[in-house]
Coordinates of C-alpha atoms in Angstrom, one line a residue:
A1 CA 121.4 114.5 80.6
G2 CA 117.8 115.7 80.7
H3 CA 114.2 114.6 80.4
I4 CA 111.4 114.3 77.9
P5 CA 110.1 117.8 77.3
G6 CA 107.1 118.5 79.6
A7 CA 107.9 115.7 82.0
I8 CA 107.2 116.3 85.7
L9 CA 110.0 115.3 88.0
V10 CA 108.8 113.1 90.9
N11 CA 111.5 112.7 93.6
W12 CA 111.7 108.9 94.3
K13 CA 112.2 109.7 98.1
Q14 CA 108.7 111.2 98.2
V15 CA 106.9 108.1 96.5
R16 CA 106.8 105.9 99.5
K17 CA 105.9 106.5 103.1
E18 CA 106.6 105.5 106.8
R19 CA 103.8 104.3 109.2
T20 CA 103.1 102.1 112.0
V21 CA 101.3 98.8 111.2
D22 CA 99.9 96.7 114.1
G23 CA 102.4 98.4 116.4
V24 CA 105.4 97.8 114.0
D25 CA 107.2 100.9 112.6
L26 CA 107.8 100.3 108.9
I27 CA 109.3 102.3 106.0
K28 CA 109.0 102.5 102.2
L29 CA 105.2 101.6 102.1
V30 CA 102.5 102.5 99.7
P31 CA 101.0 105.9 100.8
T32 CA 97.7 106.2 102.4
K33 CA 94.8 107.7 100.4
V34 CA 95.4 111.3 101.7
E35 CA 99.2 110.9 101.1
M36 CA 98.8 109.5 97.5
E37 CA 96.4 112.3 96.6
A38 CA 98.8 114.9 97.9
L39 CA 101.6 113.4 96.0
M40 CA 99.7 113.2 92.7
Q41 CA 98.1 116.7 93.0
K42 CA 101.5 118.3 93.8
H43 CA 102.8 117.0 90.5
G44 CA 99.9 118.4 88.5
V45 CA 97.9 115.2 87.8
N46 CA 94.3 115.6 87.2
K47 CA 91.5 112.9 87.7
D48 CA 90.9 112.3 84.0
D49 CA 94.6 112.3 82.9
A50 CA 96.3 109.6 81.0
I51 CA 99.6 109.1 82.8
V52 CA 102.9 107.8 81.4
V53 CA 105.5 106.9 84.0
V54 CA 109.2 107.5 82.7
S55 CA 112.3 106.3 84.5
K56 CA 116.0 107.0 83.6
G57 CA 115.9 103.8 81.8
A58 CA 119.6 102.9 81.8
E59 CA 119.3 99.6 83.7
S60 CA 116.9 97.2 85.3
K61 CA 116.6 98.9 88.6
D62 CA 115.6 102.2 86.8
I63 CA 112.8 100.6 85.1
T64 CA 111.5 99.2 88.5
F65 CA 111.5 102.8 89.9
G66 CA 108.8 103.2 87.2
T67 CA 106.9 100.2 87.9
R68 CA 106.7 100.9 91.5
L69 CA 105.0 104.3 91.0
Y70 CA 102.8 102.6 88.3
W71 CA 101.8 99.9 90.9
Q72 CA 100.9 102.6 93.4
I73 CA 98.8 104.5 90.9
K74 CA 96.9 101.3 90.0
Y75 CA 96.5 100.4 93.6
W76 CA 94.7 103.7 94.2
G77 CA 92.3 103.1 91.5
H78 CA 93.7 105.0 88.4
D79 CA 93.9 102.5 85.5
N80 CA 94.8 105.0 82.7
V81 CA 98.5 104.6 83.3
A82 CA 101.4 103.3 81.2
V83 CA 105.2 102.7 81.7
L84 CA 107.5 104.0 79.0
D85 CA 109.5 101.0 77.9
G86 CA 113.2 101.9 78.2
G87 CA 112.5 105.2 79.9
T88 CA 114.4 108.3 79.0
A89 CA 117.3 106.3 77.7
A90 CA 115.1 104.6 75.0
W91 CA 113.6 108.1 74.2
A92 CA 117.0 109.6 73.7
A93 CA 118.4 106.7 71.8
A94 CA 115.6 107.0 69.3
G95 CA 116.8 110.5 68.5
N96 CA 114.1 112.5 70.3
P97 CA 114.7 115.7 72.0
L98 CA 115.6 116.3 75.7
S99 CA 114.9 119.2 78.0
R100 CA 116.7 120.6 80.9
D101 CA 113.8 122.9 82.0
K102 CA 112.7 122.8 85.6
S103 CA 109.3 121.2 85.9
S104 CA 106.7 123.5 87.9
P105 CA 103.3 122.1 87.6
E106 CA 100.2 123.7 88.8
K107 CA 98.3 121.7 91.5
G108 CA 96.1 119.0 90.0
N109 CA 92.7 117.7 91.2
W110 CA 93.6 114.0 91.1
G111 CA 91.6 111.8 93.5
A112 CA 92.2 108.2 94.7
G113 CA 89.6 105.6 94.3
E114 CA 89.1 102.5 96.5
P115 CA 92.4 100.5 97.0
N116 CA 92.8 97.7 94.5
T117 CA 93.4 94.9 97.1
G118 CA 93.8 92.4 94.4
I119 CA 97.4 93.5 93.7
I120 CA 98.9 93.9 97.2
A121 CA 99.9 91.1 99.5
S122 CA 100.3 91.4 103.2
T123 CA 102.5 89.5 105.7
A124 CA 99.6 87.3 106.5
D125 CA 99.1 86.6 102.8
V126 CA 102.7 85.5 102.5
K127 CA 102.4 83.0 105.5
K128 CA 99.4 81.7 103.9
A129 CA 101.4 81.2 100.6
I130 CA 104.0 79.3 102.4
A131 CA 101.5 77.0 103.9
D132 CA 99.6 76.3 100.7
G133 CA 102.4 76.2 98.4
T134 CA 101.6 79.4 96.4
R135 CA 104.6 80.5 94.4
I136 CA 106.7 83.3 96.1
I137 CA 109.1 85.2 93.9
D138 CA 112.2 87.0 95.1
G139 CA 113.0 89.9 92.7
R140 CA 116.5 90.6 94.1
T141 CA 119.8 89.6 92.7
E142 CA 121.4 86.3 93.8
D143 CA 123.7 87.8 96.4
Y144 CA 120.8 89.0 98.3
Y145 CA 118.7 86.0 97.9
L146 CA 121.4 83.8 99.2
G147 CA 122.4 86.3 101.9
T148 CA 125.9 87.3 101.1
E149 CA 124.5 91.0 100.9
Q150 CA 122.0 92.6 103.1
K151 CA 120.3 96.0 103.3
D152 CA 120.6 97.8 106.5
Y153 CA 116.8 98.0 107.0
V154 CA 116.5 94.2 106.5
Y155 CA 117.1 92.2 109.8
A156 CA 118.0 88.8 108.5
K157 CA 120.2 87.5 105.7
G158 CA 118.6 85.4 102.8
H159 CA 115.1 85.1 101.6
I160 CA 111.6 84.2 102.6
S161 CA 111.7 80.4 103.1
G162 CA 110.4 78.6 100.0
A163 CA 110.9 81.5 97.6
K164 CA 112.3 81.2 94.1
D165 CA 114.6 83.9 92.8
F166 CA 114.0 85.8 89.6
P167 CA 116.3 88.8 89.7
H168 CA 115.2 92.1 88.2
T169 CA 118.3 91.9 85.8
L170 CA 116.5 89.2 83.9
L171 CA 113.6 91.4 83.0
V172 CA 115.3 93.6 80.4
N173 CA 117.9 93.9 77.7
S174 CA 120.0 96.9 78.6
K175 CA 122.5 97.2 75.8
T176 CA 121.1 100.8 74.6
A177 CA 118.3 101.2 77.2
A178 CA 116.7 98.9 79.7
T179 CA 113.6 97.7 77.7
F180 CA 111.7 94.6 78.7
L181 CA 112.4 91.4 77.1
P182 CA 109.7 89.9 74.8
K183 CA 106.9 88.2 76.8
D184 CA 107.6 84.8 75.5
D185 CA 111.3 85.0 76.6
I186 CA 110.3 86.2 80.0
A187 CA 107.8 83.3 80.4
A188 CA 110.6 80.8 79.2
L189 CA 113.1 82.2 81.7
M190 CA 110.6 81.9 84.5
T191 CA 109.7 78.3 83.7
T192 CA 113.5 77.6 83.6
K193 CA 113.7 78.9 87.1
G194 CA 110.9 76.8 88.3
I195 CA 108.1 79.5 88.2
D196 CA 104.9 79.0 86.3
P197 CA 104.0 82.2 84.8
K198 CA 100.3 81.4 84.7
A199 CA 100.0 80.4 88.5
P200 CA 99.2 82.5 91.6
A201 CA 102.2 84.2 92.9
I202 CA 103.6 86.8 95.4
T203 CA 106.5 89.0 94.4
Y204 CA 108.8 90.7 97.0
C205 CA 112.3 92.3 97.3
D206 CA 113.9 94.1 100.2
S207 CA 111.3 97.0 100.2
G208 CA 108.7 96.5 97.5
H209 CA 110.6 98.4 94.8
L210 CA 112.4 95.9 92.5
S211 CA 109.6 93.3 92.9
T212 CA 107.2 95.6 91.1
G213 CA 109.1 94.6 87.9
Q214 CA 108.2 91.0 88.2
W215 CA 104.6 91.9 89.2
F216 CA 104.4 94.2 86.1
I217 CA 105.6 91.5 83.8
L218 CA 103.4 88.8 85.2
H219 CA 100.2 90.8 85.9
E220 CA 100.2 93.5 83.2
L221 CA 102.2 92.0 80.3
L222 CA 101.6 88.3 80.7
G223 CA 97.9 88.9 82.0
N224 CA 98.2 86.9 85.1
K225 CA 95.7 88.6 87.4
Q226 CA 96.6 86.1 90.2
V227 CA 99.8 87.9 91.1
K228 CA 100.3 90.3 94.0
Q229 CA 103.2 92.3 95.4
Y230 CA 104.3 92.2 99.0
D231 CA 104.6 95.9 99.9
G232 CA 106.5 95.3 103.1
S233 CA 108.8 92.7 101.5
M234 CA 112.0 91.6 103.6
H235 CA 111.9 94.8 105.6
E236 CA 108.5 93.9 107.1
W237 CA 109.1 90.1 107.0
T238 CA 112.3 90.3 109.1
K239 CA 111.0 92.7 111.6
D240 CA 109.3 89.5 113.2
K241 CA 112.1 87.1 114.1
S242 CA 109.6 84.2 114.0
N243 CA 109.1 84.5 110.3
P244 CA 111.1 81.8 108.3
V245 CA 114.2 83.0 106.4
T246 CA 116.6 80.8 104.5
A247 CA 120.1 81.7 103.6
M248 CA 122.9 80.1 101.5
K249 CA 120.4 77.8 99.9
A250 CA 118.7 78.1 96.4
E251 CA 115.2 76.7 96.4

């Protein structure tokens, strides 16, 4: 019931954008350079700022709201950024004060750099990964992976053919706040699920939100710089009915 004093509220609905890619209308994508600059400046961010991204922190999906914004900030060339482990829930559980003051930042002067193409995967990259055996990691829970559940903006049940599932719920311990599991535990869990945490990989989910959690663990915490996040995820993949999808089968 509140936020860290001085924190600036970023409405999640403003974080990602719609646009047409190769004639296909897509939603929930990383903003363009102009759009990202407008987002950051609106929230009072300046070019030399250290940024700490804070989520609600109550459960795993909350943490991935934070890692998604973090990933976008890194994509647009700002490396001085961190995620608060456990978010506001961990802050409050530690006895720190909360505020209910409305945030009203002055416009910042933040500017985007060159896009960091090393952390984003395209549909073409996913097709190449399927062909050459690069690991593809599905960040959704098993019901979506197997196809018993389906988002309304995804147009086929199941998962990208060949993908292994590693649900976002395995990333955190959420008894008091959703804090990341120790790195060694995450690496062991991935190995148990048939995923080599040191190998090249592409993470995805329904819309490129939850899968930034797996990307963050692998790329940022475990130091595997060969991991990319598929921004379009199942939304973009299933727009093309010729792209292979598998349901009711664990791979």
